[in-house]
Each structure stands twice: as structure tokens, then as C-alpha cells.
Coordinates of C-alpha atoms and ligand atoms in Angstrom, one line a residue:
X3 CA 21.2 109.6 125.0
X4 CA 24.9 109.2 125.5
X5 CA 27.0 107.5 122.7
X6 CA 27.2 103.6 123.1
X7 CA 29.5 101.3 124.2
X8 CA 32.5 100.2 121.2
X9 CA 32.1 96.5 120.3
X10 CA 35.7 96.4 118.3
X11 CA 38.3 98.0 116.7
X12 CA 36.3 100.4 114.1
X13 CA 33.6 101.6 116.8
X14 CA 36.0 101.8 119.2
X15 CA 37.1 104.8 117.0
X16 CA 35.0 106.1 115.1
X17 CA 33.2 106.4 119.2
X18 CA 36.1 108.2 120.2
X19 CA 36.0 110.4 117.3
X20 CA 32.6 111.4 117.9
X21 CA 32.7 112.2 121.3
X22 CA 36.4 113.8 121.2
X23 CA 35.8 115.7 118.0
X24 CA 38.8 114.9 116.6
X25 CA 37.9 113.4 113.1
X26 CA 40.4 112.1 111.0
X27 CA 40.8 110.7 107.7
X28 CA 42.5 107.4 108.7
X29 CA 38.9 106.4 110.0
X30 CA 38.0 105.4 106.3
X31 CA 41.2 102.9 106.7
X32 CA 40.3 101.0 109.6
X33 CA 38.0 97.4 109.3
X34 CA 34.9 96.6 111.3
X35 CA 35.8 93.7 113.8
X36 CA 33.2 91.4 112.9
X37 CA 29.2 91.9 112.5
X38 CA 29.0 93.2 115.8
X39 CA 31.3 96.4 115.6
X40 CA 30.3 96.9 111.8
X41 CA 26.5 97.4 113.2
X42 CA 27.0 99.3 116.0
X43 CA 29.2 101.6 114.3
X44 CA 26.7 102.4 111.6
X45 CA 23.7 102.4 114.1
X46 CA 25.8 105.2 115.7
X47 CA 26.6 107.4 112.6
X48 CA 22.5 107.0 111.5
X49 CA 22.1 108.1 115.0
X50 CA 23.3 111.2 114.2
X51 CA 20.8 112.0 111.6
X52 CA 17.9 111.0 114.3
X53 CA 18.4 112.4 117.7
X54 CA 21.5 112.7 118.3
X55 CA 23.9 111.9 122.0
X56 CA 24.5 114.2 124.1
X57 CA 28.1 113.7 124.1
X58 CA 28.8 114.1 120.7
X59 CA 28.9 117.6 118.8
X60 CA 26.3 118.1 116.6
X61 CA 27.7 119.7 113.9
X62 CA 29.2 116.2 113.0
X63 CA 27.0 115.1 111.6
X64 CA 27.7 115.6 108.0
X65 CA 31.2 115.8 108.7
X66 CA 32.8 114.1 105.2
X67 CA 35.2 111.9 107.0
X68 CA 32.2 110.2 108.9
X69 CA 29.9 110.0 106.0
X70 CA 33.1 107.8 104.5
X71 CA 33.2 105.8 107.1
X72 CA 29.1 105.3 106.6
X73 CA 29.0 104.4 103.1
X74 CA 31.5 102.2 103.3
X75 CA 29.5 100.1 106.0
X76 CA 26.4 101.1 103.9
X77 CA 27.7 99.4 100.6
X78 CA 28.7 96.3 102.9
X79 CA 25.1 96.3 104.5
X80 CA 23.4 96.6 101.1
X81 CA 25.4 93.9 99.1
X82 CA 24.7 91.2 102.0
X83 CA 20.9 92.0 101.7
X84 CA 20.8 92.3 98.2
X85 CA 22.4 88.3 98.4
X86 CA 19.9 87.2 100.7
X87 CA 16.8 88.2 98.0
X88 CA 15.4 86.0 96.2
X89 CA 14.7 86.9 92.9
X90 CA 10.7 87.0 92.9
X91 CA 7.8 87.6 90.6
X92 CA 4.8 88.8 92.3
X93 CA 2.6 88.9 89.3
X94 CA 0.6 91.0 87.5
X95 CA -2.0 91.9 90.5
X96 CA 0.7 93.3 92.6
X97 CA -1.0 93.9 96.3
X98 CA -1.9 90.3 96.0
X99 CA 1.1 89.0 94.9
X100 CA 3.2 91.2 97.8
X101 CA 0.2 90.3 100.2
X102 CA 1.1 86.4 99.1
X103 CA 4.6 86.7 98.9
X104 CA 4.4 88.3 103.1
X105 CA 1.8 85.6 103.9
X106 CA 3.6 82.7 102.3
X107 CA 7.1 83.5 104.2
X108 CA 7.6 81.3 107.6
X109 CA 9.7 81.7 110.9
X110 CA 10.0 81.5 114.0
X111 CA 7.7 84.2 115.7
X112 CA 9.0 85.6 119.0
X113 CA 5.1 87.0 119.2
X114 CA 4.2 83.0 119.3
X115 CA 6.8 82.2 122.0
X116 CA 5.5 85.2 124.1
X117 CA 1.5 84.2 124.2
X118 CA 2.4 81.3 125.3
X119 CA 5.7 80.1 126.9
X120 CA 7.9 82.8 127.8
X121 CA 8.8 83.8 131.0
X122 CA 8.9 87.5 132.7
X123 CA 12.2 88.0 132.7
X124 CA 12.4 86.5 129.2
X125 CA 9.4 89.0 127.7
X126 CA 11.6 92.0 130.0
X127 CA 14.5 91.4 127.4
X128 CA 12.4 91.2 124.4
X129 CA 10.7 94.5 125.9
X130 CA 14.4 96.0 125.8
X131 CA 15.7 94.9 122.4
X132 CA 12.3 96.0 120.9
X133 CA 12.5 99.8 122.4
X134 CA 15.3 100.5 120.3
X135 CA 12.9 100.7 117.2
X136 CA 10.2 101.3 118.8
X137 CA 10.7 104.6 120.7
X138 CA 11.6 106.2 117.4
X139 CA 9.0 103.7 115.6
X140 CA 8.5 105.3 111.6
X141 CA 10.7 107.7 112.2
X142 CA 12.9 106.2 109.4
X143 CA 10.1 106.0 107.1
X144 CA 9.5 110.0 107.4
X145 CA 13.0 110.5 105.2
X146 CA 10.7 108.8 102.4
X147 CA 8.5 111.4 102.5
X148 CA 9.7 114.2 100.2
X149 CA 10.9 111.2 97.6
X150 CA 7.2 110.6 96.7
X151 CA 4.7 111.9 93.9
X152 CA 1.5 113.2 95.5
X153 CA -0.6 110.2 95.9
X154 CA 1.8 107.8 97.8
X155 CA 3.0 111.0 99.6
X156 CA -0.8 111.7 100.9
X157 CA -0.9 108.0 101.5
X158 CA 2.5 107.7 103.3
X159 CA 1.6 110.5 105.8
X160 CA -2.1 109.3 106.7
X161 CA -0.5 106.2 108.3
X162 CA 2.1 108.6 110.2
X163 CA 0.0 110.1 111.3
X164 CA -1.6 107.4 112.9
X165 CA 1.6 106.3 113.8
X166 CA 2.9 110.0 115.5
X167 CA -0.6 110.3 117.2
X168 CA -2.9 112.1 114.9
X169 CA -1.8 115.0 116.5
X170 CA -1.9 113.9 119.5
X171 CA 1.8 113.6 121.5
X172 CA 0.2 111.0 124.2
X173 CA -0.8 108.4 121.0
X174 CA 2.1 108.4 119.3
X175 CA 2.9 105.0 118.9
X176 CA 6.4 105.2 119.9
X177 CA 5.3 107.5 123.5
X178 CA 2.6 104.8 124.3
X179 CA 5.3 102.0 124.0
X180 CA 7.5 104.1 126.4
X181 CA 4.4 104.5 128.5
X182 CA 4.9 100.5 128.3
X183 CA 8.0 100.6 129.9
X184 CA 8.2 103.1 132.4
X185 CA 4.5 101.1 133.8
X186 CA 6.4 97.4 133.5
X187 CA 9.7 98.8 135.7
X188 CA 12.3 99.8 132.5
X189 CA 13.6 102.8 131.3
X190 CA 11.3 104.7 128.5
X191 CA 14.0 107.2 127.7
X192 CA 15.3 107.1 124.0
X193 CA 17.9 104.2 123.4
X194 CA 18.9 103.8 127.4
X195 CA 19.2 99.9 126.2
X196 CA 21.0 100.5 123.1
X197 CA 23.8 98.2 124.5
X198 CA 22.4 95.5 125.1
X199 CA 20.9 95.4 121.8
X200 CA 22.2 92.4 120.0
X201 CA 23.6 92.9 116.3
X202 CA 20.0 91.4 115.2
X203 CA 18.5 94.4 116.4
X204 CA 20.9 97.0 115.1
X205 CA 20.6 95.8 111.9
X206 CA 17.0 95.5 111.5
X207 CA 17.3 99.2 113.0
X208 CA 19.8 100.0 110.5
X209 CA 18.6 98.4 107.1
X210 CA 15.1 101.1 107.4
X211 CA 17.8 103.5 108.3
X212 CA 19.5 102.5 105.1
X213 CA 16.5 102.2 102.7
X214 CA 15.1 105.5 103.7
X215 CA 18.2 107.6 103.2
X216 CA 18.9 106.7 100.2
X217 CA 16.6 108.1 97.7
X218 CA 17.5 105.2 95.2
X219 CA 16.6 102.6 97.6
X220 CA 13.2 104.8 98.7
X221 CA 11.3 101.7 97.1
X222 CA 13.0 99.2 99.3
X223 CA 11.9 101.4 102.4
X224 CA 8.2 101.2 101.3
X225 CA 8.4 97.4 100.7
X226 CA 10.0 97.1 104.3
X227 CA 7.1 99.2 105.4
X228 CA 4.5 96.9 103.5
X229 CA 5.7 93.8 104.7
X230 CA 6.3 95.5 108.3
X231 CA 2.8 96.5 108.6
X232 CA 1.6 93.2 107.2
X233 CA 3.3 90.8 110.0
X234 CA 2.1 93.4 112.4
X235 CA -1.5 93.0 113.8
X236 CA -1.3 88.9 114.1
X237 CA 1.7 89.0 116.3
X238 CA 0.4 92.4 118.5
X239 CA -2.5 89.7 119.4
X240 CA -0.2 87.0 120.7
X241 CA 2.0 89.9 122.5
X242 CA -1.0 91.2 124.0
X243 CA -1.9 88.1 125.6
X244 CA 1.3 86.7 126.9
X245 CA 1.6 90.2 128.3
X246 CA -1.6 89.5 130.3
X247 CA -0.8 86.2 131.0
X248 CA 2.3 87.1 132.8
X249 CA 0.4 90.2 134.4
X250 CA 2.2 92.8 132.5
X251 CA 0.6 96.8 133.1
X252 CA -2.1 97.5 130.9
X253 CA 0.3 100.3 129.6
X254 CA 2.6 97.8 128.2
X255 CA -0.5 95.5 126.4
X256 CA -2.4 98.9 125.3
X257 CA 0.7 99.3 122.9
X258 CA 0.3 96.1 121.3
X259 CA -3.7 96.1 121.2
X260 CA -3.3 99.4 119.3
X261 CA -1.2 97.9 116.9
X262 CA -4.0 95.2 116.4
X263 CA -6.3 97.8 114.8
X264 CA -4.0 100.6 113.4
X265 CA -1.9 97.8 111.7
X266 CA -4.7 96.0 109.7
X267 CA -5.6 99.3 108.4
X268 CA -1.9 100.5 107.9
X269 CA -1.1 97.0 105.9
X270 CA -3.6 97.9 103.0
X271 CA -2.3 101.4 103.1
X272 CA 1.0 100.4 102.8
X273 CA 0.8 97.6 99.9
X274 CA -1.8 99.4 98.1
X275 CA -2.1 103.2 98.2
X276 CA 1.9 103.7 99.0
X277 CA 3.9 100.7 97.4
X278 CA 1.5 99.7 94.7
X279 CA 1.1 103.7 93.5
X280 CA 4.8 103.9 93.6
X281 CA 5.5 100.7 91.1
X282 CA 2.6 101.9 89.4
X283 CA 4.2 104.7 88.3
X284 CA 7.5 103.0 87.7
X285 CA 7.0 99.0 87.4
X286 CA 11.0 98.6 87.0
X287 CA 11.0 99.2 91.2
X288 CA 9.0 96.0 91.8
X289 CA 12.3 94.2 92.8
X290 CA 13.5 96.8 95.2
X291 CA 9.7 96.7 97.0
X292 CA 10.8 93.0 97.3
X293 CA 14.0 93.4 98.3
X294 CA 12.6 96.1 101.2
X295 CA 9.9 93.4 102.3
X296 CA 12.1 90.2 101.9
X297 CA 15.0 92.3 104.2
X298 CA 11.6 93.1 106.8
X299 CA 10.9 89.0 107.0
X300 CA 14.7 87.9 107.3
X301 CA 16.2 90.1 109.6
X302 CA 12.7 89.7 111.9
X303 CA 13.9 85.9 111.5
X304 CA 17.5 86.2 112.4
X305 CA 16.6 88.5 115.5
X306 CA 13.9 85.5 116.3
X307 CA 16.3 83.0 116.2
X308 CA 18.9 84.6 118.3
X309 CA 16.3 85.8 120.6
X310 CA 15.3 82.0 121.4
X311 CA 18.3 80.7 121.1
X312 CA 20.0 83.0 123.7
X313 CA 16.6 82.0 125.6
X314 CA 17.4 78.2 125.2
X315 CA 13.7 78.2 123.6
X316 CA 12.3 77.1 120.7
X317 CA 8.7 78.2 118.6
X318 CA 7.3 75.1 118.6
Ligands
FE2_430 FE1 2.9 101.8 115.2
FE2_431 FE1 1.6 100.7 111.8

């Protein structure tokens, strides 16, 4: 993948640092445009922990001028999610009260939209926004891995591994979504569409980024996990059938009917076995599970909106 396209003053930059090589202090100075250039700039630097561009030199990536430049965005990122929380008390039986809290949160589902209204050309967007996760889908959750005690370690990697294919590099979930792609006439390579992402999608792609790099924030990654898992296997049925309604590949639906299985199963390991273990052995993370599983439903709102507003649709 090459590096994107700048979207303002600040990626326009810290872009041309990265593919120049010339890195200089006076980055850390410089303000993010608006949303748009904050996200895409911080969805570049992350990038450089994942895979990488081609044009950029990859020893920069812990280059200290760069990392300034991150946790600055980071700490901006962070404080705007942390606002949006809610203060919330799940109980004292915490799977149900997480599995309560998910259940009990409404928005407009894109999923909903797709089984029954949207168009082709409508679903072919979606199809491009949602590859920018999805062909590096849990990849951010591996960076938990290490963080954990043995149990929601064990726990963590039996879903990836369902995830990364049980060993298998044809079922990985992220290779059968590019399967998806290349069948329904778009490019399955690694973040081709990254821009024409809109800033809903980078920053859904960047908060997991953000949880699971941070080892104090591991407990927000694993509530984003939960509550990701959760919302999952419902909405994989409604994408699966709009995808046959408008006569998508098989490819494209076998992606989403996998998810109706795996995710059902993955949902209880995530909010019981990896989440619950973890505030189990610490009860004083409970608010960051929430925070990682409130920041899941809102941003997955935001990007909805947007999505149908740009469509001129609405959920109804
Ligand atoms: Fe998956
Ligand atoms: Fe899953």
C-alpha cells in the first residue's frame, strides 16, 4: 500500500515527512485541520505499526518525532471518547449487565438498510469503507495479547484463531472478505480504498488502534471487542441477504454468513472468558470495558449516520 492522500495542513506534512524521510521536530508544532486531517494523520502513523507503505522507510516507525506527533492526536482522540461515555453501572452479574448494556443501545444499522433497501452501487461503497478494517480484521486486538494473565490470554487467542483461520490462510476472516471483493469487481489488496474512507471509518479504525496499544487502555480494547462481537452475528444475517438480494458472488455473502456462526460463539467468549476474567481479576477496569464497548456502539453509529446520510437514506 502506498501512503494516502493529505486531507489538511498536519497530514499534509507529516505525509511528506514519511515518504521524504526528512522528519523534523516542528511536526509536534503544527495543528490538525479539522477531524478529517487529525484522523487520517493518526490512521497513517498506526499504519506504521501494521503493514506498513511501500513508500515510506520503515525504520520510521518509532522515529521520536512521529510518536510526538501520535500522542498528541492520541490524547485528543481519547479525551473526546472518554466525553462521549456515559458513566454506567453494569451490576454485579457482569456478562449480563455488559450483554444488557450492548443489547439495550439503539441506532441506525447500515446492516438493516442493506437487507432491504440499498442499492448496488450503494452496498459497493459500504463494501469499500468496510475493507479498511476488515482486511486487517483483529489484527488490533493481537497487541492485547501479551497484556493478559493466562486465562483471558488462552481465551483471547481461541477466538483469533478463529478469526486468522485456525490455521488455515484461506479462512482467515480478513482473506475471505478479500475473496469478497475481488469476486464482486473491487480491489482485495490491503487499504487500496483507504481514501475514500470517510473520517467515520478512520476513526473507528483508529480508536481499536488506540485501545490496543496502549497497555493502560488494554481493558477498553477488550470491551470494544465484546461489544464488537456482540452486534456482529444479527447484522451478518441482514448483510447476507441484501447481498443475495442484489445478486452479490457467493464469495462476498460467505463472509458475512461466517460471521453468523463464528460471531455468536466469539460474543460469549469475548464478554465472559476475556472481559469478565479480566475485571474479575481487577474490578476497578469495569469502566474502561465500558468505555471500549460504548466507543464500539457510537462510532458504529456516527459511521451509520454518515453512511445514510451521504446515501440520502434513512433506517426506517
Ligand atoms: Fe471475523
Ligand atoms: Fe468474531
Amino acid at each position: 500500500m502506498l501512503a494516502p492522500k493529505a486531507r489538511g495542513s498536519l497530514s499534509e506534512q507529516v505525509l511528506a515527512a514519511l515518504t521524504s524521510g526528512q522528519v523534523s521536530p516542528t511536526l509536534r508544532d503544527v495543528e490538525p485541520d479539522g477531524p478529517e486531517d487529525a484522523q487520517v494523520t493518526l490512521w497513517s502513523l498506526y499504519e506504521l505499526h501494521y503493514r506498513g507503505f511501500e513508500d515510506v522507510d520503515d525504520t520510521l516507525e518509532w522515529h521520536p518525532d512521529l510518536l510526538a506527533v501520535r500522542a498528541g492526536l492520541e490524547a485528543e482522540l481519547e479525551a473526546d471518547l472518554r466525553e462521549r461515555c456515559p458513566e454506567v453501572d453494569l451490576g454485579d452479574d457482569f456478562a449480563a449487565g455488559l450483554f444488557s448494556f450492548i443489547e439495550q443501545h439503539d441506532g441506525p444499522s447500515v446492516a438493516r438498510f442493506v437487507q432491504r433497501d440499498a442499492t448496488h452501487e450503494q452496498v459497493m461503497d459500504l463494501l469499500r469503507w468496510r475493507s479498511i478494517y476488515h482486511l486487517k480484521e483483529s489484527d488490533p486486538q493481537a497487541w492485547v495479547v501479551p497484556r493478559l494473565s493466562p486465562g483471558p490470554k488462552a481465551a483471547l487467542m481461541e477466538l483469533q484463531y478463529d478469526e486468522f483461520g485456525n490455521g488455515d490462510p484461506q479462512l482467515l476472516h480478513a482473506h475471505l472478505f478479500a475473496q469478497g471483493l475481488a469476486a464482486s469487481g473491487l480491489r482485495p489488496d490491503y487499504g487500496a480504498y483507504i481514501d475514500e474512507a470517510p473520517v467515520e471509518v478512520l476513526e473507528e479504525n483508529n480508536a481499536m488502534s488506540l485501545f490496543a496499544l496502549h497497555r493502560r487502555l488494554r481493558a477498553a480494547s477488550l470491551g470494544h471487542l465484546a461489544a464488537f462481537e456482540a452486534t456482529s452475528s444479527g447484522p451478518s444475517r441482514r448483510m447476507s441477504r441484501g447481498l443475495s438480494r442484489l445478486g452479490f458472488p457467493a464469495e462476498m455473502s460467505a463472509y458475512y454468513d461466517e460471521h453468523v456462526e463464528a460471531d455468536a460463539v466469539h460474543e460469549q467468549l469475548a464478554v465472559r472468558t476475556i472481559a469478565g476474567a479480566v475485571v474479575a481479576e481487577d474490578p476497578s477496569l469495569v469502566q474502561d470495558v465500558v468505555l471500549g464497548a460504548f466507543t464500539c456502539l457510537d462510532l458504529e453509529d456516527r459511521f451509520a449516520e454518515a453512511a445514510l446520510a451521504r446515501w440520502g437514506a434513512v433506517d426506517a
